[in-house]
JSON list of C-alpha atoms and ligand atoms in Angstrom, two decimals:
[
{"chain": "A", "resi": 1, "resn": "MET", "atom": "CA", "xyz": [-0.13, 0.06, -0.06]},
{"chain": "A", "resi": 2, "resn": "LYS", "atom": "CA", "xyz": [1.20, 3.50, -0.70]},
{"chain": "A", "resi": 3, "resn": "LYS", "atom": "CA", "xyz": [-0.24, 6.36, 1.13]},
{"chain": "A", "resi": 4, "resn": "ILE", "atom": "CA", "xyz": [-0.32, 9.72, -0.87]},
{"chain": "A", "resi": 5, "resn": "GLU", "atom": "CA", "xyz": [-0.81, 12.90, 1.26]},
{"chain": "A", "resi": 6, "resn": "ILE", "atom": "CA", "xyz": [-2.03, 16.16, -0.61]},
{"chain": "A", "resi": 7, "resn": "LYS", "atom": "CA", "xyz": [-1.23, 19.43, 1.02]},
{"chain": "A", "resi": 8, "resn": "THR", "atom": "CA", "xyz": [-3.05, 22.55, 0.47]},
{"chain": "A", "resi": 9, "resn": "THR", "atom": "CA", "xyz": [-1.83, 25.92, 1.80]},
{"chain": "A", "resi": 10, "resn": "VAL", "atom": "CA", "xyz": [-4.12, 28.60, 2.93]},
{"chain": "A", "resi": 11, "resn": "LEU", "atom": "CA", "xyz": [-2.85, 32.08, 3.85]},
{"chain": "A", "resi": 12, "resn": "GLU", "atom": "CA", "xyz": [-4.90, 34.14, 6.36]},
{"chain": "A", "resi": 13, "resn": "TYR", "atom": "CA", "xyz": [-4.59, 37.81, 6.70]},
{"chain": "A", "resi": 14, "resn": "ASN", "atom": "CA", "xyz": [-6.36, 40.24, 9.09]},
{"chain": "A", "resi": 15, "resn": "SER", "atom": "CA", "xyz": [-6.40, 43.30, 6.70]},
{"chain": "A", "resi": 16, "resn": "VAL", "atom": "CA", "xyz": [-6.34, 44.30, 3.19]},
{"chain": "A", "resi": 17, "resn": "ASP", "atom": "CA", "xyz": [-2.90, 45.90, 3.64]},
{"chain": "A", "resi": 18, "resn": "ASN", "atom": "CA", "xyz": [-0.99, 42.80, 2.25]},
{"chain": "A", "resi": 19, "resn": "PHE", "atom": "CA", "xyz": [-2.78, 43.04, -1.04]},
{"chain": "A", "resi": 20, "resn": "SER", "atom": "CA", "xyz": [-1.89, 44.89, -4.27]},
{"chain": "A", "resi": 21, "resn": "GLU", "atom": "CA", "xyz": [-3.94, 48.09, -5.24]},
{"chain": "A", "resi": 22, "resn": "GLU", "atom": "CA", "xyz": [-5.79, 46.16, -7.88]},
{"chain": "A", "resi": 23, "resn": "GLU", "atom": "CA", "xyz": [-6.58, 43.36, -5.38]},
{"chain": "A", "resi": 24, "resn": "LYS", "atom": "CA", "xyz": [-7.98, 45.96, -2.83]},
{"chain": "A", "resi": 25, "resn": "ILE", "atom": "CA", "xyz": [-10.24, 47.38, -5.57]},
{"chain": "A", "resi": 26, "resn": "LEU", "atom": "CA", "xyz": [-11.28, 43.68, -6.43]},
{"chain": "A", "resi": 27, "resn": "ILE", "atom": "CA", "xyz": [-12.19, 43.14, -2.69]},
{"chain": "A", "resi": 28, "resn": "GLN", "atom": "CA", "xyz": [-14.21, 46.32, -2.49]},
{"chain": "A", "resi": 29, "resn": "LYS", "atom": "CA", "xyz": [-16.11, 45.76, -5.70]},
{"chain": "A", "resi": 30, "resn": "SER", "atom": "CA", "xyz": [-16.80, 41.99, -4.52]},
{"chain": "A", "resi": 31, "resn": "LYS", "atom": "CA", "xyz": [-18.43, 43.54, -1.45]},
{"chain": "A", "resi": 32, "resn": "GLU", "atom": "CA", "xyz": [-20.30, 46.34, -3.20]},
{"chain": "A", "resi": 33, "resn": "ALA", "atom": "CA", "xyz": [-21.76, 43.78, -5.71]},
{"chain": "A", "resi": 34, "resn": "LEU", "atom": "CA", "xyz": [-23.52, 41.88, -2.79]},
{"chain": "A", "resi": 35, "resn": "LYS", "atom": "CA", "xyz": [-26.49, 44.25, -3.31]},
{"chain": "A", "resi": 36, "resn": "ASN", "atom": "CA", "xyz": [-26.99, 42.66, -6.60]},
{"chain": "A", "resi": 37, "resn": "ALA", "atom": "CA", "xyz": [-27.49, 39.25, -5.44]},
{"chain": "A", "resi": 38, "resn": "TYR", "atom": "CA", "xyz": [-30.81, 37.60, -6.06]},
{"chain": "A", "resi": 39, "resn": "ALA", "atom": "CA", "xyz": [-31.23, 35.19, -3.18]},
{"chain": "A", "resi": 40, "resn": "PRO", "atom": "CA", "xyz": [-34.85, 35.49, -2.10]},
{"chain": "A", "resi": 41, "resn": "TYR", "atom": "CA", "xyz": [-34.94, 31.69, -0.98]},
{"chain": "A", "resi": 42, "resn": "SER", "atom": "CA", "xyz": [-31.62, 31.30, 0.84]},
{"chain": "A", "resi": 43, "resn": "ASN", "atom": "CA", "xyz": [-31.14, 34.90, 1.78]},
{"chain": "A", "resi": 44, "resn": "PHE", "atom": "CA", "xyz": [-27.57, 33.95, 1.49]},
{"chain": "A", "resi": 45, "resn": "ARG", "atom": "CA", "xyz": [-25.91, 36.82, -0.62]},
{"chain": "A", "resi": 46, "resn": "VAL", "atom": "CA", "xyz": [-22.73, 35.78, -2.58]},
{"chain": "A", "resi": 47, "resn": "SER", "atom": "CA", "xyz": [-20.73, 38.01, -4.66]},
{"chain": "A", "resi": 48, "resn": "ALA", "atom": "CA", "xyz": [-17.60, 37.21, -6.67]},
{"chain": "A", "resi": 49, "resn": "SER", "atom": "CA", "xyz": [-15.47, 39.52, -8.54]},
{"chain": "A", "resi": 50, "resn": "VAL", "atom": "CA", "xyz": [-12.91, 38.43, -11.20]},
{"chain": "A", "resi": 51, "resn": "LEU", "atom": "CA", "xyz": [-9.82, 40.25, -11.97]},
{"chain": "A", "resi": 52, "resn": "LEU", "atom": "CA", "xyz": [-8.47, 39.70, -15.62]},
{"chain": "A", "resi": 53, "resn": "GLU", "atom": "CA", "xyz": [-4.91, 39.96, -16.81]},
{"chain": "A", "resi": 54, "resn": "ASN", "atom": "CA", "xyz": [-6.00, 43.21, -18.78]},
{"chain": "A", "resi": 55, "resn": "GLY", "atom": "CA", "xyz": [-6.99, 44.89, -15.46]},
{"chain": "A", "resi": 56, "resn": "GLU", "atom": "CA", "xyz": [-10.83, 44.52, -16.02]},
{"chain": "A", "resi": 57, "resn": "ILE", "atom": "CA", "xyz": [-12.82, 43.60, -13.07]},
{"chain": "A", "resi": 58, "resn": "ILE", "atom": "CA", "xyz": [-16.21, 41.54, -13.72]},
{"chain": "A", "resi": 59, "resn": "CYS", "atom": "CA", "xyz": [-18.67, 41.05, -10.77]},
{"chain": "A", "resi": 60, "resn": "GLY", "atom": "CA", "xyz": [-21.27, 38.17, -10.59]},
{"chain": "A", "resi": 61, "resn": "THR", "atom": "CA", "xyz": [-23.68, 37.30, -7.82]},
{"chain": "A", "resi": 62, "resn": "ASN", "atom": "CA", "xyz": [-25.69, 34.21, -6.96]},
{"chain": "A", "resi": 63, "resn": "GLN", "atom": "CA", "xyz": [-28.89, 34.00, -8.99]},
{"chain": "A", "resi": 64, "resn": "GLU", "atom": "CA", "xyz": [-31.67, 31.83, -7.38]},
{"chain": "A", "resi": 65, "resn": "ASN", "atom": "CA", "xyz": [-34.61, 30.33, -8.85]},
{"chain": "A", "resi": 66, "resn": "ALA", "atom": "CA", "xyz": [-37.99, 28.98, -7.37]},
{"chain": "A", "resi": 67, "resn": "ALA", "atom": "CA", "xyz": [-36.96, 25.76, -9.07]},
{"chain": "A", "resi": 68, "resn": "TYR", "atom": "CA", "xyz": [-33.91, 25.61, -7.03]},
{"chain": "A", "resi": 69, "resn": "PRO", "atom": "CA", "xyz": [-31.38, 23.65, -9.14]},
{"chain": "A", "resi": 70, "resn": "SER", "atom": "CA", "xyz": [-31.87, 26.36, -11.92]},
{"chain": "A", "resi": 71, "resn": "GLY", "atom": "CA", "xyz": [-30.11, 29.04, -10.09]},
{"chain": "A", "resi": 72, "resn": "LEU", "atom": "CA", "xyz": [-26.41, 29.44, -10.28]},
{"chain": "A", "resi": 73, "resn": "CYS", "atom": "CA", "xyz": [-23.51, 30.47, -7.75]},
{"chain": "A", "resi": 74, "resn": "ALA", "atom": "CA", "xyz": [-21.82, 33.89, -7.83]},
{"chain": "A", "resi": 75, "resn": "GLU", "atom": "CA", "xyz": [-18.55, 32.41, -8.76]},
{"chain": "A", "resi": 76, "resn": "ARG", "atom": "CA", "xyz": [-19.79, 30.65, -11.85]},
{"chain": "A", "resi": 77, "resn": "VAL", "atom": "CA", "xyz": [-21.90, 33.76, -12.99]},
{"chain": "A", "resi": 78, "resn": "ALA", "atom": "CA", "xyz": [-18.85, 35.91, -12.67]},
{"chain": "A", "resi": 79, "resn": "ILE", "atom": "CA", "xyz": [-16.31, 33.54, -14.42]},
{"chain": "A", "resi": 80, "resn": "PHE", "atom": "CA", "xyz": [-18.96, 32.61, -17.17]},
{"chain": "A", "resi": 81, "resn": "TYR", "atom": "CA", "xyz": [-19.75, 36.57, -17.59]},
{"chain": "A", "resi": 82, "resn": "ALA", "atom": "CA", "xyz": [-16.02, 37.43, -17.92]},
{"chain": "A", "resi": 83, "resn": "ASN", "atom": "CA", "xyz": [-15.09, 34.66, -20.15]},
{"chain": "A", "resi": 84, "resn": "SER", "atom": "CA", "xyz": [-18.08, 35.64, -22.49]},
{"chain": "A", "resi": 85, "resn": "LEU", "atom": "CA", "xyz": [-17.04, 39.26, -22.43]},
{"chain": "A", "resi": 86, "resn": "PHE", "atom": "CA", "xyz": [-13.23, 38.61, -22.78]},
{"chain": "A", "resi": 87, "resn": "PRO", "atom": "CA", "xyz": [-12.73, 35.03, -24.30]},
{"chain": "A", "resi": 88, "resn": "THR", "atom": "CA", "xyz": [-9.00, 35.40, -24.70]},
{"chain": "A", "resi": 89, "resn": "VAL", "atom": "CA", "xyz": [-7.99, 37.19, -21.62]},
{"chain": "A", "resi": 90, "resn": "PRO", "atom": "CA", "xyz": [-6.67, 35.02, -18.73]},
{"chain": "A", "resi": 91, "resn": "VAL", "atom": "CA", "xyz": [-8.26, 35.27, -15.30]},
{"chain": "A", "resi": 92, "resn": "LYS", "atom": "CA", "xyz": [-5.77, 36.43, -12.70]},
{"chain": "A", "resi": 93, "resn": "ALA", "atom": "CA", "xyz": [-7.86, 36.37, -9.31]},
{"chain": "A", "resi": 94, "resn": "LEU", "atom": "CA", "xyz": [-11.16, 35.93, -7.82]},
{"chain": "A", "resi": 95, "resn": "ALA", "atom": "CA", "xyz": [-12.54, 37.53, -4.69]},
{"chain": "A", "resi": 96, "resn": "VAL", "atom": "CA", "xyz": [-15.64, 36.18, -2.97]},
{"chain": "A", "resi": 97, "resn": "SER", "atom": "CA", "xyz": [-17.69, 37.76, -0.23]},
{"chain": "A", "resi": 98, "resn": "VAL", "atom": "CA", "xyz": [-21.11, 36.80, 1.57]},
{"chain": "A", "resi": 99, "resn": "PHE", "atom": "CA", "xyz": [-23.83, 38.77, 3.36]},
{"chain": "A", "resi": 100, "resn": "ALA", "atom": "CA", "xyz": [-26.19, 36.62, 5.27]},
{"chain": "A", "resi": 101, "resn": "LYS", "atom": "CA", "xyz": [-28.30, 37.12, 8.58]},
{"chain": "A", "resi": 102, "resn": "ASN", "atom": "CA", "xyz": [-27.66, 40.83, 8.27]},
{"chain": "A", "resi": 103, "resn": "ASP", "atom": "CA", "xyz": [-23.81, 40.45, 8.45]},
{"chain": "A", "resi": 104, "resn": "PHE", "atom": "CA", "xyz": [-20.54, 39.49, 6.86]},
{"chain": "A", "resi": 105, "resn": "PRO", "atom": "CA", "xyz": [-19.81, 35.85, 8.07]},
{"chain": "A", "resi": 106, "resn": "GLU", "atom": "CA", "xyz": [-16.74, 35.69, 10.31]},
{"chain": "A", "resi": 107, "resn": "SER", "atom": "CA", "xyz": [-15.46, 32.68, 8.43]},
{"chain": "A", "resi": 108, "resn": "PRO", "atom": "CA", "xyz": [-14.74, 33.34, 4.59]},
{"chain": "A", "resi": 109, "resn": "THR", "atom": "CA", "xyz": [-16.99, 31.25, 2.45]},
{"chain": "A", "resi": 110, "resn": "PRO", "atom": "CA", "xyz": [-15.21, 28.83, 0.24]},
{"chain": "A", "resi": 111, "resn": "PRO", "atom": "CA", "xyz": [-16.48, 28.02, -3.58]},
{"chain": "A", "resi": 112, "resn": "CYS", "atom": "CA", "xyz": [-18.85, 24.87, -3.78]},
{"chain": "A", "resi": 113, "resn": "GLY", "atom": "CA", "xyz": [-17.50, 21.79, -5.64]},
{"chain": "A", "resi": 114, "resn": "ALA", "atom": "CA", "xyz": [-19.26, 22.72, -8.88]},
{"chain": "A", "resi": 115, "resn": "CYS", "atom": "CA", "xyz": [-17.51, 26.07, -8.84]},
{"chain": "A", "resi": 116, "resn": "ARG", "atom": "CA", "xyz": [-14.17, 24.69, -8.13]},
{"chain": "A", "resi": 117, "resn": "GLN", "atom": "CA", "xyz": [-14.47, 22.51, -11.10]},
{"chain": "A", "resi": 118, "resn": "VAL", "atom": "CA", "xyz": [-15.32, 25.61, -13.23]},
{"chain": "A", "resi": 119, "resn": "LEU", "atom": "CA", "xyz": [-12.42, 27.49, -11.80]},
{"chain": "A", "resi": 120, "resn": "VAL", "atom": "CA", "xyz": [-9.99, 24.48, -12.49]},
{"chain": "A", "resi": 121, "resn": "GLU", "atom": "CA", "xyz": [-11.33, 24.46, -16.28]},
{"chain": "A", "resi": 122, "resn": "THR", "atom": "CA", "xyz": [-10.68, 28.29, -16.32]},
{"chain": "A", "resi": 123, "resn": "GLU", "atom": "CA", "xyz": [-7.16, 27.72, -15.19]},
{"chain": "A", "resi": 124, "resn": "THR", "atom": "CA", "xyz": [-6.58, 25.00, -17.71]},
{"chain": "A", "resi": 125, "resn": "ARG", "atom": "CA", "xyz": [-8.08, 27.07, -20.46]},
{"chain": "A", "resi": 126, "resn": "PHE", "atom": "CA", "xyz": [-5.81, 29.93, -19.84]},
{"chain": "A", "resi": 127, "resn": "LYS", "atom": "CA", "xyz": [-2.83, 28.03, -18.41]},
{"chain": "A", "resi": 128, "resn": "ASN", "atom": "CA", "xyz": [-2.83, 30.58, -15.66]},
{"chain": "A", "resi": 129, "resn": "PRO", "atom": "CA", "xyz": [-3.34, 29.99, -11.86]},
{"chain": "A", "resi": 130, "resn": "ILE", "atom": "CA", "xyz": [-6.27, 32.05, -10.30]},
{"chain": "A", "resi": 131, "resn": "LYS", "atom": "CA", "xyz": [-5.62, 33.50, -6.95]},
{"chain": "A", "resi": 132, "resn": "ILE", "atom": "CA", "xyz": [-8.83, 32.78, -4.71]},
{"chain": "A", "resi": 133, "resn": "ILE", "atom": "CA", "xyz": [-9.38, 35.53, -2.18]},
{"chain": "A", "resi": 134, "resn": "LEU", "atom": "CA", "xyz": [-12.05, 34.72, 0.37]},
{"chain": "A", "resi": 135, "resn": "ILE", "atom": "CA", "xyz": [-13.39, 37.47, 2.32]},
{"chain": "A", "resi": 136, "resn": "GLY", "atom": "CA", "xyz": [-14.45, 37.16, 5.88]},
{"chain": "A", "resi": 137, "resn": "LYS", "atom": "CA", "xyz": [-15.62, 39.79, 8.33]},
{"chain": "A", "resi": 138, "resn": "ASN", "atom": "CA", "xyz": [-12.25, 40.21, 10.07]},
{"chain": "A", "resi": 139, "resn": "ILE", "atom": "CA", "xyz": [-10.24, 37.77, 8.14]},
{"chain": "A", "resi": 140, "resn": "ILE", "atom": "CA", "xyz": [-9.28, 37.25, 4.37]},
{"chain": "A", "resi": 141, "resn": "ARG", "atom": "CA", "xyz": [-8.04, 33.91, 3.27]},
{"chain": "A", "resi": 142, "resn": "VAL", "atom": "CA", "xyz": [-6.00, 33.21, 0.17]},
{"chain": "A", "resi": 143, "resn": "ILE", "atom": "CA", "xyz": [-5.46, 30.06, -1.89]},
{"chain": "A", "resi": 144, "resn": "GLU", "atom": "CA", "xyz": [-2.84, 30.38, -4.63]},
{"chain": "A", "resi": 145, "resn": "SER", "atom": "CA", "xyz": [-4.74, 28.44, -7.33]},
{"chain": "A", "resi": 146, "resn": "ALA", "atom": "CA", "xyz": [-8.13, 26.63, -7.74]},
{"chain": "A", "resi": 147, "resn": "LYS", "atom": "CA", "xyz": [-6.22, 23.37, -8.46]},
{"chain": "A", "resi": 148, "resn": "SER", "atom": "CA", "xyz": [-5.02, 23.29, -4.82]},
{"chain": "A", "resi": 149, "resn": "LEU", "atom": "CA", "xyz": [-8.79, 23.76, -3.74]},
{"chain": "A", "resi": 150, "resn": "LEU", "atom": "CA", "xyz": [-9.73, 20.63, -5.86]},
{"chain": "A", "resi": 151, "resn": "PRO", "atom": "CA", "xyz": [-7.09, 17.94, -5.31]},
{"chain": "A", "resi": 152, "resn": "LEU", "atom": "CA", "xyz": [-7.42, 15.05, -7.70]},
{"chain": "A", "resi": 153, "resn": "HIS", "atom": "CA", "xyz": [-9.36, 17.20, -10.17]},
{"chain": "A", "resi": 154, "resn": "PHE", "atom": "CA", "xyz": [-10.73, 15.82, -13.39]},
{"chain": "A", "resi": 155, "resn": "ASP", "atom": "CA", "xyz": [-9.47, 17.76, -16.39]},
{"chain": "A", "resi": 156, "resn": "ASP", "atom": "CA", "xyz": [-8.76, 17.73, -20.12]},
{"chain": "A", "resi": 157, "resn": "LYS", "atom": "CA", "xyz": [-5.73, 15.22, -19.77]},
{"chain": "A", "resi": 158, "resn": "PHE", "atom": "CA", "xyz": [-8.22, 12.37, -18.94]},
{"chain": "A", "resi": 159, "resn": "LEU", "atom": "CA", "xyz": [-10.07, 12.90, -22.32]},
{"chain": "A", "resi": 160, "resn": "ASP", "atom": "CA", "xyz": [-6.82, 12.49, -24.33]},
{"chain": "B", "resi": 1, "resn": "THU", "atom": "N1", "xyz": [-23.62, 29.99, -3.40]},
{"chain": "B", "resi": 1, "resn": "THU", "atom": "C1", "xyz": [-22.72, 30.67, -4.06]},
{"chain": "B", "resi": 1, "resn": "THU", "atom": "O1", "xyz": [-23.17, 31.52, -4.98]},
{"chain": "B", "resi": 1, "resn": "THU", "atom": "N2", "xyz": [-21.44, 30.22, -4.15]},
{"chain": "B", "resi": 1, "resn": "THU", "atom": "C2", "xyz": [-20.92, 29.17, -3.56]},
{"chain": "B", "resi": 1, "resn": "THU", "atom": "O2", "xyz": [-19.82, 28.67, -3.65]},
{"chain": "B", "resi": 1, "resn": "THU", "atom": "C3", "xyz": [-21.95, 28.34, -2.48]},
{"chain": "B", "resi": 1, "resn": "THU", "atom": "C4", "xyz": [-23.24, 28.68, -2.57]},
{"chain": "B", "resi": 1, "resn": "THU", "atom": "C5", "xyz": [-25.09, 30.30, -3.31]},
{"chain": "B", "resi": 1, "resn": "THU", "atom": "C6", "xyz": [-25.90, 29.32, -4.07]},
{"chain": "B", "resi": 1, "resn": "THU", "atom": "C7", "xyz": [-27.32, 29.70, -3.31]},
{"chain": "B", "resi": 1, "resn": "THU", "atom": "O3", "xyz": [-27.89, 30.68, -4.11]},
{"chain": "B", "resi": 1, "resn": "THU", "atom": "C8", "xyz": [-26.90, 30.12, -2.02]},
{"chain": "B", "resi": 1, "resn": "THU", "atom": "O4", "xyz": [-25.53, 30.56, -2.01]},
{"chain": "B", "resi": 1, "resn": "THU", "atom": "C9", "xyz": [-27.15, 29.06, -0.96]},
{"chain": "B", "resi": 1, "resn": "THU", "atom": "O5", "xyz": [-26.43, 27.94, -1.04]}
]
């Protein structure tokens, strides 16, 4: 038997001081876009802002539906929107924030499994790691690439 251990590194910060100017704007825009979430069923508002290599910032929010599975997470709305507007421009970073129960949760909210898969596809597509920035009330977590959020991921290599 061979035991394989997979390590993921998460960086944790207490302020935005450690982020670049464009990342600070990305974080701010993510928080501002929370007002655009359509979450009447869960009241769990999620916003994801995408920073592209050309400096553009695209925001997306969760979009719910009375037929629950027809809705979509903020991360996928943002990524698909960004890739539709700029199909040749790599994604550099993604910042995610949440507003629920009249507050920003203490613990930063990580992307769901399906969103991780889409983020991995986007990294593969542009051959560029995406810096994932998860915003909590007082702490911000950073994961340096989507692939490290989804160990043993399925990607294009398995279709060869
Ligand atoms: N949600 C997101 O937008 N992103 C995630 O990664 C997790 C969940 C949304 C989906 C739904 O509208 C609400 O949060 C509650 O699950």
